[in-house]
Every structure is written in C-alpha cells, then in structure tokens.
Coordinates of C-alpha atoms in Angstrom, one line a residue:
X1 CA 70.8 46.0 -11.9
X2 CA 73.6 43.3 -11.0
X3 CA 71.8 40.5 -11.1
X4 CA 74.7 38.5 -10.0
X5 CA 74.8 39.7 -6.8
X6 CA 70.7 40.0 -6.9
X7 CA 70.5 36.1 -7.1
X8 CA 73.6 35.9 -4.6
X9 CA 71.7 37.8 -2.0
X10 CA 68.6 35.8 -2.3
X11 CA 70.1 32.9 -2.1
X12 CA 72.5 33.8 0.8
X13 CA 68.9 34.8 2.8
X14 CA 67.0 31.7 1.6
X15 CA 69.2 28.7 3.9
X16 CA 68.2 27.1 6.5
X17 CA 70.7 29.2 9.1
X18 CA 70.5 32.5 8.0
X19 CA 66.0 31.4 7.9
X20 CA 66.2 30.4 11.1
X21 CA 68.1 33.9 12.2
X22 CA 66.0 35.9 10.5
X23 CA 62.5 33.9 12.6
X24 CA 64.7 33.7 16.1
X25 CA 65.6 37.9 14.8
X26 CA 62.1 37.9 14.3
X27 CA 60.6 36.5 17.4
X28 CA 63.2 37.9 19.9
X29 CA 62.0 41.4 18.5
X30 CA 58.7 41.0 19.2
X31 CA 59.0 40.3 22.5
X32 CA 61.8 43.4 23.1
X33 CA 58.7 45.7 20.9
X34 CA 56.1 44.3 23.8
X35 CA 58.7 45.0 27.1
X36 CA 57.7 49.2 27.6
X37 CA 60.5 51.1 28.1
X38 CA 63.1 48.6 25.8
X39 CA 63.7 49.7 22.4
X40 CA 64.8 48.2 19.3
X41 CA 68.2 50.1 19.4
X42 CA 69.1 48.0 22.4
X43 CA 68.2 45.1 22.0
X44 CA 70.1 45.8 18.3
X45 CA 73.8 46.8 20.6
X46 CA 73.2 44.3 22.7
X47 CA 73.2 41.8 20.5
X48 CA 75.8 43.6 18.1
X49 CA 78.4 40.8 19.8
X50 CA 77.6 37.3 18.8
X51 CA 77.1 38.5 14.9
X52 CA 81.7 38.8 15.4
X53 CA 81.5 35.3 14.5
X54 CA 79.0 34.8 11.8
X55 CA 78.9 35.7 8.3
X56 CA 78.3 39.2 7.7
X57 CA 74.9 38.0 5.8
X58 CA 74.1 36.3 8.7
X59 CA 74.6 38.7 11.7
X60 CA 73.0 41.4 9.5
X61 CA 69.5 39.4 8.4
X62 CA 69.3 38.2 12.7
X63 CA 69.7 42.8 13.0
X64 CA 66.8 43.6 10.6
X65 CA 64.8 40.4 10.9
X66 CA 65.0 42.0 15.1
X67 CA 64.5 46.0 13.9
X68 CA 61.0 44.8 11.5
X69 CA 59.8 42.7 14.9
X70 CA 60.7 45.3 17.7
X71 CA 59.1 48.0 15.5
X72 CA 55.5 45.3 15.5
X73 CA 56.0 44.5 18.8
X74 CA 55.2 47.7 20.4
X75 CA 52.0 48.4 19.3
X76 CA 51.0 44.7 21.9
X77 CA 52.0 46.9 24.7
X78 CA 50.0 49.7 22.6
X79 CA 46.8 48.8 22.6
X80 CA 47.3 45.8 25.9
X81 CA 48.0 47.8 28.0
X82 CA 47.8 51.8 26.4
X83 CA 51.5 52.1 27.4
X84 CA 53.6 52.0 23.6
X85 CA 56.3 49.4 24.2
X86 CA 58.8 51.7 21.7
X87 CA 57.7 55.6 20.6
X88 CA 57.2 54.4 16.9
X89 CA 53.8 52.5 18.6
X90 CA 52.5 56.3 20.6
X91 CA 49.7 57.1 17.6
X92 CA 48.8 54.0 17.5
X93 CA 47.8 53.7 21.4
X94 CA 45.1 56.4 20.1
X95 CA 43.0 54.1 18.7
X96 CA 44.2 50.6 20.1
X97 CA 43.5 50.7 23.7
X98 CA 39.6 52.0 22.8
X99 CA 39.1 48.5 21.2
X100 CA 41.3 46.5 23.6
X101 CA 38.6 48.3 26.2
X102 CA 35.7 46.3 24.2
X103 CA 36.9 43.2 24.0
X104 CA 38.4 43.9 20.2
X105 CA 42.3 43.4 21.5
X106 CA 42.7 40.1 19.1
X107 CA 40.9 41.9 16.6
X108 CA 44.0 45.1 16.3
X109 CA 46.5 43.0 17.1
X110 CA 45.0 41.6 14.1
X111 CA 45.1 44.2 12.1
X112 CA 47.8 46.0 13.5
X113 CA 50.1 43.4 13.3
X114 CA 48.7 42.4 8.3
X115 CA 49.4 46.8 8.7
X116 CA 52.5 46.0 10.2
X117 CA 53.3 44.1 7.1
X118 CA 52.2 45.7 4.3
X119 CA 54.3 48.6 5.7
X120 CA 57.3 46.5 6.1
X121 CA 56.6 44.6 2.4
X122 CA 56.0 48.2 0.5
X123 CA 59.3 49.6 2.3
X124 CA 61.3 46.7 1.6
X125 CA 60.7 46.7 -2.3
X126 CA 61.3 49.9 -2.5
X127 CA 64.9 49.4 -1.0
X128 CA 64.9 46.6 -3.8
X129 CA 64.2 48.6 -6.3
X130 CA 66.2 52.3 -5.4
X131 CA 69.3 50.1 -5.2
X132 CA 70.3 49.3 -8.4
X133 CA 69.1 53.1 -8.9
X134 CA 71.4 54.1 -6.2
X135 CA 74.3 52.4 -7.3
X136 CA 75.3 54.0 -10.6
X137 CA 75.1 57.2 -8.8
X138 CA 77.3 56.4 -6.2
X139 CA 79.9 55.9 -9.3
X140 CA 80.8 59.2 -9.4
X141 CA 81.8 59.1 -5.5
X142 CA 85.5 59.9 -4.6
X143 CA 87.8 60.8 -1.3
X144 CA 85.9 64.2 -1.3
X145 CA 82.5 63.4 -1.7
X146 CA 82.8 61.2 0.3
X147 CA 84.0 64.1 3.4
X148 CA 80.9 66.0 2.4
X149 CA 78.5 62.6 2.8
X150 CA 79.7 62.4 6.2
X151 CA 79.6 66.2 6.6
X152 CA 76.2 66.1 6.3
X153 CA 75.0 63.0 7.4
X154 CA 76.5 64.6 11.1
X155 CA 74.5 68.0 10.4
X156 CA 71.5 66.5 9.4
X157 CA 71.7 63.7 12.5
X158 CA 72.0 66.9 14.6
X159 CA 69.5 68.9 13.7
X160 CA 67.4 66.5 13.5
X161 CA 67.9 64.7 17.3
X162 CA 65.9 65.8 20.0
X163 CA 66.5 68.9 22.3
X164 CA 68.2 71.5 19.9
X165 CA 69.9 72.0 17.5
X166 CA 73.3 73.1 19.5
X167 CA 72.5 70.2 21.6
X168 CA 72.2 67.4 19.1
X169 CA 75.5 69.7 16.9
X170 CA 77.6 68.5 20.0
X171 CA 76.6 65.6 20.9
X172 CA 77.8 64.4 16.4
X173 CA 80.7 66.4 17.8
X174 CA 81.7 64.7 20.7
X175 CA 81.7 61.6 18.5
X176 CA 83.8 62.6 15.9
X177 CA 86.7 63.6 18.7
X178 CA 85.7 60.1 20.5
X179 CA 86.4 58.7 16.6
X180 CA 90.0 60.0 16.7
X181 CA 91.2 58.4 19.9
X182 CA 94.2 55.6 19.7
X183 CA 96.9 55.8 16.2
X184 CA 96.4 58.1 13.0
X185 CA 95.6 56.2 9.9
X186 CA 97.9 58.3 7.4
X187 CA 101.3 58.7 10.2
X188 CA 100.4 56.0 12.8
X189 CA 101.2 59.0 15.2
X190 CA 98.8 57.3 19.1
X191 CA 96.2 60.7 20.2
X192 CA 95.2 60.4 23.3
X193 CA 95.4 57.7 23.8
X194 CA 97.3 58.8 27.9
X195 CA 100.2 55.6 27.5
X196 CA 98.1 52.9 27.8
X197 CA 97.7 50.0 25.6
X198 CA 95.1 49.1 25.4
X199 CA 93.2 52.7 23.2
X200 CA 96.0 52.3 20.5
X201 CA 93.6 50.5 18.6
X202 CA 91.0 53.0 18.9
X203 CA 87.6 52.6 21.1
X204 CA 85.4 50.5 20.9
X205 CA 82.3 50.9 18.3
X206 CA 80.2 48.4 19.4
X207 CA 82.0 48.8 23.7
X208 CA 80.8 52.4 22.9
X209 CA 77.2 51.3 21.4
X210 CA 76.4 48.9 24.0
X211 CA 77.1 51.5 27.0
X212 CA 75.6 54.9 24.9
X213 CA 72.3 52.9 24.5
X214 CA 71.7 50.2 27.2
X215 CA 73.2 51.2 30.2
X216 CA 71.0 54.6 29.9
X217 CA 67.7 52.6 29.3
X218 CA 68.6 49.6 32.4
X219 CA 69.0 52.4 34.8
X220 CA 65.9 55.0 34.2
X221 CA 63.8 51.3 34.5
X222 CA 65.4 51.1 37.8
X223 CA 64.2 54.9 38.2
X224 CA 60.4 53.8 37.2
X225 CA 60.4 50.2 38.4
X226 CA 60.4 52.0 42.0
X227 CA 57.5 54.5 42.0
X228 CA 54.2 52.5 39.0
X229 CA 52.9 49.2 39.2
X230 CA 53.1 47.6 35.9
X231 CA 49.7 47.9 33.9
X232 CA 47.0 45.1 33.8
X233 CA 46.8 43.9 30.3
X234 CA 43.4 43.6 28.7
X235 CA 42.9 39.9 27.7
X236 CA 42.5 38.4 24.0
X237 CA 38.8 37.1 23.3
X238 CA 38.4 37.8 20.0
X239 CA 40.1 36.4 16.9
X240 CA 43.5 37.6 15.6
X241 CA 43.4 37.1 11.7
X242 CA 41.2 40.0 10.1
X243 CA 39.2 39.3 8.4
X244 CA 38.9 40.1 4.3
X245 CA 36.6 42.3 4.3
X246 CA 38.4 44.3 6.7
X247 CA 41.5 44.1 4.8
X248 CA 40.0 45.9 1.4
X249 CA 38.7 48.4 3.4
X250 CA 41.7 49.3 5.1
X251 CA 44.3 48.8 1.3
X252 CA 43.7 52.6 0.6
X253 CA 45.0 54.0 4.1
X254 CA 47.2 51.8 5.1
X255 CA 49.7 52.1 1.2
X256 CA 50.0 55.7 1.3
X257 CA 50.9 55.5 5.1
X258 CA 53.3 52.9 3.6
X259 CA 54.5 55.8 1.0
X260 CA 54.1 57.6 3.9
X261 CA 56.6 56.0 6.0
X262 CA 59.3 55.4 3.6
X263 CA 59.4 59.2 2.2
X264 CA 59.8 60.2 6.2
X265 CA 62.7 57.0 6.1
X266 CA 64.8 58.7 4.0
X267 CA 65.0 61.7 6.0
X268 CA 68.3 60.9 8.2
X269 CA 67.1 61.6 11.5
X270 CA 63.3 61.3 11.6
X271 CA 61.9 57.5 12.6
X272 CA 59.1 55.7 13.7
X273 CA 57.3 57.6 15.6
X274 CA 57.1 61.3 12.7
X275 CA 56.1 58.5 10.7
X276 CA 53.4 57.3 13.1
X277 CA 52.2 60.9 13.7
X278 CA 52.6 62.5 9.9
X279 CA 50.5 58.8 8.7
X280 CA 47.5 59.1 11.7
X281 CA 46.4 63.0 10.7
X282 CA 46.5 61.8 7.5
X283 CA 43.8 59.3 8.4
X284 CA 42.3 61.7 9.8
X285 CA 41.9 63.7 7.3
X286 CA 40.8 61.3 4.8
X287 CA 38.9 59.9 7.2
X288 CA 34.5 60.3 6.6
X289 CA 33.6 60.0 9.8
X290 CA 36.5 61.7 11.8
X291 CA 34.8 61.7 15.2
X292 CA 35.6 58.1 15.9
X293 CA 39.1 58.4 15.7
X294 CA 40.7 58.0 19.2
X295 CA 37.3 55.6 20.0
X296 CA 38.8 52.4 18.7
X297 CA 39.0 53.5 14.9
X298 CA 40.3 49.8 12.6
X299 CA 41.5 53.1 10.7
X300 CA 43.4 55.0 13.1
X301 CA 45.0 52.2 14.4
X302 CA 46.7 50.6 10.7
X303 CA 48.4 53.9 9.3
X304 CA 51.0 54.6 12.2
X305 CA 51.3 50.9 12.0
X306 CA 52.3 51.3 8.4
X307 CA 53.6 53.7 8.7
X308 CA 56.2 53.0 11.5
X309 CA 57.6 50.0 10.1
X310 CA 58.2 50.9 6.5
X311 CA 60.0 53.2 8.1
X312 CA 62.5 50.5 8.5
X313 CA 63.3 49.9 4.5
X314 CA 63.0 53.8 4.0
X315 CA 66.5 54.7 6.5
X316 CA 68.0 51.9 4.7
X317 CA 68.1 53.4 1.3
X318 CA 70.0 57.0 2.7
X319 CA 72.3 54.5 5.1
X320 CA 72.8 51.9 2.0
X321 CA 73.6 54.5 -0.3
X322 CA 75.8 57.0 1.1
X323 CA 76.7 55.8 5.3
X324 CA 74.4 57.9 6.4
X325 CA 72.5 55.7 9.2
X326 CA 69.1 57.0 8.7
X327 CA 68.2 56.4 12.4
X328 CA 69.8 55.4 15.4
X329 CA 68.9 51.5 14.6
X330 CA 70.8 52.1 11.3
X331 CA 73.4 53.3 12.5
X332 CA 74.0 50.2 14.4
X333 CA 73.4 48.1 11.2
X334 CA 76.4 49.6 9.9
X335 CA 78.1 49.6 13.0
X336 CA 77.6 45.8 12.3
X337 CA 79.5 46.0 8.7
X338 CA 82.0 47.8 10.6
X339 CA 83.3 45.3 12.8
X340 CA 83.5 43.1 9.6
X341 CA 85.5 45.3 8.5
X342 CA 82.9 46.8 6.6
X343 CA 83.3 51.0 6.3
X344 CA 79.6 52.9 5.1
X345 CA 79.4 54.5 1.8
X346 CA 78.4 54.5 -1.1
X347 CA 81.2 51.8 -1.8
X348 CA 78.9 49.7 0.0
X349 CA 77.0 48.9 -3.2
X350 CA 79.9 47.7 -5.5
X351 CA 82.8 46.9 -3.1
X352 CA 80.4 44.6 -1.2
X353 CA 77.6 44.5 -3.5
X354 CA 76.1 40.3 -2.2
X355 CA 76.4 41.2 1.7
X356 CA 73.5 44.4 0.9
X357 CA 71.2 42.2 -1.2
X358 CA 71.1 39.9 1.8
X359 CA 70.4 42.5 3.7
X360 CA 67.6 44.2 1.6
X361 CA 66.1 40.6 0.7
X362 CA 66.4 40.0 4.0
X363 CA 64.4 42.1 5.2
X364 CA 61.7 41.3 3.5
X365 CA 62.2 38.0 4.0
X366 CA 61.5 38.8 8.1
X367 CA 58.2 41.0 7.4
X368 CA 56.9 37.6 6.4
X369 CA 58.6 35.8 8.6
X370 CA 57.2 38.9 11.0
X371 CA 52.8 37.8 9.5
X372 CA 53.7 34.1 10.6
X373 CA 55.6 34.4 14.1
X374 CA 53.1 37.7 14.6
X375 CA 50.6 34.9 14.2
X376 CA 51.9 32.1 16.1
X377 CA 53.1 34.1 19.4
X378 CA 51.8 37.0 19.6
X379 CA 49.2 36.2 22.6
X380 CA 52.3 34.8 23.9
X381 CA 54.0 38.1 24.2
X382 CA 52.1 39.2 26.6
X383 CA 53.2 37.9 28.9
X384 CA 56.7 39.3 28.7
X385 CA 54.4 42.7 30.0
X386 CA 54.0 41.0 33.5
X387 CA 58.1 41.2 33.9
X388 CA 58.9 43.4 36.7
X389 CA 61.6 46.5 35.4
X390 CA 63.3 45.6 37.9
X391 CA 64.1 42.0 36.4
X392 CA 64.7 43.5 33.0
X393 CA 66.8 46.1 34.3
X394 CA 69.5 43.9 35.8
X395 CA 69.1 41.3 32.8
X396 CA 70.3 44.2 30.5
X397 CA 73.5 44.8 32.8
X398 CA 74.5 41.4 32.5
X399 CA 74.4 41.2 28.8
X400 CA 75.8 44.3 29.1
X401 CA 79.3 42.9 30.5
X402 CA 79.2 39.6 28.9
X403 CA 78.8 41.3 25.4
X404 CA 81.2 43.8 26.2
X405 CA 83.5 41.7 27.9
X406 CA 83.2 39.5 24.4
X407 CA 84.1 41.9 23.0
X408 CA 88.0 41.3 22.9
X409 CA 88.6 39.3 27.0
X410 CA 89.1 42.6 28.0
X411 CA 88.2 44.1 31.4
X412 CA 89.6 47.3 30.2
X413 CA 86.0 47.1 28.0
X414 CA 83.9 45.8 30.5
X415 CA 84.8 50.0 32.7
X416 CA 84.2 51.2 29.3
X417 CA 81.2 50.0 28.8
X418 CA 80.2 51.2 32.5
X419 CA 82.0 55.6 31.6
X420 CA 79.9 55.3 27.9
X421 CA 76.5 54.6 29.7
X422 CA 76.7 56.9 31.9
X423 CA 77.9 60.1 30.6
X424 CA 74.7 58.3 27.8
X425 CA 72.7 58.9 30.1
X426 CA 74.1 61.8 31.7
X427 CA 73.1 62.9 28.1
X428 CA 69.6 61.5 28.2
X429 CA 69.0 63.7 31.3
X430 CA 70.4 66.9 30.3
X431 CA 68.2 66.8 27.0
X432 CA 71.2 65.7 24.8
X433 CA 70.6 63.3 22.7
X434 CA 73.4 60.0 22.3
X435 CA 71.9 59.5 18.5
X436 CA 74.4 62.0 16.7
X437 CA 77.2 60.4 18.8
X438 CA 77.5 57.5 17.8
X439 CA 77.0 58.9 13.9
X440 CA 79.8 60.9 14.7
X441 CA 81.2 57.4 15.7
X442 CA 80.4 55.7 13.0
X443 CA 81.6 58.4 10.1
X444 CA 84.3 60.3 12.0
X445 CA 87.0 57.5 10.1
X446 CA 85.4 57.6 6.8
X447 CA 85.7 61.5 7.2
X448 CA 89.4 62.0 8.3
X449 CA 90.4 59.2 5.7
X450 CA 88.3 61.2 2.6
X451 CA 89.6 64.7 3.2
X452 CA 93.5 64.1 4.1
X453 CA 92.3 62.0 0.3
X454 CA 90.9 65.3 -0.4
X455 CA 93.6 67.3 0.6
X456 CA 97.2 65.5 -1.4
X457 CA 94.2 65.3 -4.1
X458 CA 94.1 69.5 -4.2
X459 CA 97.2 69.9 -2.8
X460 CA 95.7 70.9 0.2
X461 CA 94.1 74.0 -1.1
X462 CA 90.0 73.7 0.0
X463 CA 89.4 74.6 -3.3
X464 CA 88.6 71.1 -4.1
X465 CA 85.2 70.2 -2.3
X466 CA 83.7 73.9 -4.6
X467 CA 85.4 72.8 -7.8
X468 CA 83.4 69.2 -6.7
X469 CA 79.9 70.3 -7.3
X470 CA 79.0 66.9 -5.9
X471 CA 80.0 67.4 -3.0
X472 CA 79.8 71.6 -2.9
X473 CA 76.2 70.6 -3.4
X474 CA 76.6 68.8 -0.8
X475 CA 78.3 71.3 0.8
X476 CA 76.3 74.2 1.4
X477 CA 72.4 71.1 1.9
X478 CA 75.1 71.0 5.6
X479 CA 75.2 73.9 6.2
X480 CA 70.8 74.7 5.7
X481 CA 70.1 72.0 7.5
X482 CA 71.7 73.6 10.0
X483 CA 70.7 77.0 9.5
X484 CA 67.3 76.8 9.4
X485 CA 67.3 74.5 12.4
X486 CA 68.8 77.7 14.0
X487 CA 66.7 80.0 16.0
X488 CA 69.7 82.4 15.3
X489 CA 68.4 82.3 12.0
X490 CA 64.7 82.9 12.7
X491 CA 65.9 85.8 14.8
X492 CA 67.7 87.8 12.1
X493 CA 65.0 87.0 9.9
X494 CA 62.5 88.2 12.2
X495 CA 64.5 92.4 11.2
X496 CA 63.3 91.7 7.6
X497 CA 59.9 91.6 8.3
X498 CA 57.3 94.2 7.7
X499 CA 54.8 95.7 10.4
X500 CA 51.7 94.5 10.3

C-alpha cells in the first residue's frame, strides 16, 4: 500500500469544503431516494455538470456521498408508503411497511438507517483493503490486457442487464458505435460527423448520460402522474434511534448481509436490488421463526438495507481496479473521471492514486455523514414524498436543459440531449436497458485505443491476444459470459441430455 497516497486521500476528504460537499451530497441523495420514481443514477447524471469546475476529488466526493444517501433514502418511501423509492428498496417493503402500520415507523427507519450505515461502512473498508492489493495486480496490465478488460466489461454488463442477452449486447454495441463519432484518435480522420463541426470532438459523454437516464425518468413520471393519486405516508410517532438490545440481536444478520452485498457488488451488472433479495432470503433461512417475515420482522428489514448499501463499495472494486463499472451509478462516477481527463482502467490506481484514494475515503466518510444526517433529517424527507410527480418531472427536464447547455454553452448539446432522452425512453419501452449503452460509451475509447496499440505491438496479428495469458483468460471469460446467458446454449445442451 502506498501510504503517501492513502494519507493524501484522507487529507483531501477531511478539508472543510469536501466535508460540506459530502454532507450536502448525502442529504440530497436521501431526498432523491425518498421520492418514488427517482433514482440515484438520474441524480448523479444531473449533478455531473456541476463537478466540471471542481477538483476531481471534490466532485467525486459529492457524487459518491449522493450514491450512499440515495441507497438509504429508498427505504423511507418503502417503509412509510409501501412504495420503494429506489429498486434496491423493493425487499425493504415486505417488513418495513407492516412495522409502520403497527405504529413503529420510527423504529423501522432507525433500524434501516443503522443497517445501511453498517453495510456501507463494511463495503468502504473492503474497498480500502482491496484497492492496494489490486494495484499490485494491475501493474501487469498493458494495452493488450486493457482491450480484453474492455471486451469483458461490455459482455458482462450486456449479459446481466434486464431483458434478453441479445438486447443487452445490442445496447452495449450501440454505445460502442456512438463512442466512435468524431476524430479518429490515431489517424485524425473524421467519422460520422456529417460535416457538423460540433461533432468533430465526439459526442459529449455527459450530454448522452443526462439524456439517457434523466429524460426517460421524467417522461415515465408524467405518464404515471395522471393515473394515480399520491399515497399518504404513515406518520412517525416513535423514536428513530434504535435501542442497544435491538442492535445486538441484529448485528450477526447485518454483518452477513453486508458480506452478501459486497460479493454481489463485485459482479458487474448486478445491483442493490439483487443483493437485497439475496440477503432477505438468507435472513429468513437463518431465522428461528420464519412465520414472522412479511409481518414486520426487524431482521427482514435490516438484511436488505445492509446489503443494498454494501453494494456501493463492492461495485466500486471492479470500477477502480479494472475500469469496469459495477453498476450504472458507478458508470457515472467513471464519467466524472473522464470529464477531468482521467481515463478509466487499471492505470487509475497507479497514475491517479490520490484521486482514487480520495474517492475511497469519501465513501467511508459518507457513511458517517449518512448516520448523522439520517438521524436529523429523515423526518423532513417524509414531506418530499408528497411532491406531485408532474412537478418533479418538470423540474427534472429544466435541470436537464440547464446541465446540458452549461457543458459547452451550446443549444446543439441541448438538442442532442433530448435526442438521447427520447431514444432512452424508447429503449425502456422496448425492454432494453440503457446501462450497457452507457458502459459502451465509457469503454469505447479505451477499447479502440488499446486495440490499435495491440495491433502495432503484435504486428497486425490477433495472436497477440493469445500470447498474453491475462488477455486470453479475460477474453475466454467474456465469451463464456455471453454463451452461458444465451438460450441457444441451453437448447444445444438439452440435445445431449439422455431421456428420463
């Protein structure tokens, strides 16, 4: 472990400005998470332009804390409204809402907050321990291995995304295609610019990100606003701070769920929702009285909350070590690095160690901020759930326009943002996930540059990827990730099965 980088990272985080950004980001994340229909990914996309004028470490600290805050915020709506604020809070509804109906909303929110804090802290420590170990491994990575990592990232995200494998890979392929717009990085030849000067520098990643994640969310909220009335939230009448005896009983469950979340986060393409259900099932399996689950059991509430917050640090491990986003939210964190000229990939730990450790420490400090801010402002977050969907949608669209215009002071970017937004809306309606497309946009330049460099190293032969053991193994893993998720493989395998 490079102690100087480690120390520089924590000193960066502990400046007054960065601490204020972490507290503000955590609070904003809680509000966003508490509003059903909104997501951490959308909020991160909208805030990304604000980080342009910031130091990379400060911008990442704010975005990471928003991610942490939103992971807990989703439980507020789940417990009080029986509607998960974020997809990761879906399992929280099962026991959280029954508790609030019993007049124990404060107890439920307090346990959710404490479990979220413990899960997030565990994942932050795991990230801090894993980073230097992975830093030693990635020193062996050159252009050949980088290309293989980029291919693996696209295939894993594509095969694990919602919908079919084909639609996921198609979405990733579209992202790769869009990333080639602009001047060729090696030859300087313009590609797919159609003579438009605004496209010579390529399509702004931030513009595409805002369009793909925020505009579809606004349109879906507008769709929903005319058909259903806002639910009335249950009141918080009891104390929020959990009792010590409850904490002692729940700690084994919280620790187990935290480990499940970290391991789930390591797998690119999975997220807090997957981890939450895994943890809920395990909590029920280990419970002495399984009949209480679904009726307000605190163990069934603590498990998913610890798991979905521990995914934050777990998903950042492949993001930092390999440049493969563990989720759509970590893809935006990678985008924040790209905005500051820092390309994602294995070199992140070696060439930009100070920024990387600032991000890691920000995740840890953000969890302490979450505990403090959560105890003070959770009651206030209840009022956010009453805001009409139509008003929220209009506010999102206004912020999208302001954010996309501010990037280059160009109305062309605003039009491009709306084009991506409508395309993202169509993708959702067609059952395709926009997340692989975003990963394609991020990994496209890395893949292209490393491929061209690999061809120069290998004299134009593809055998260069076979001669590198790391690259060969990664490409085999990429092929396997596609094949094992393809229905064709199952059909072929069934032909060889003996009849019963």
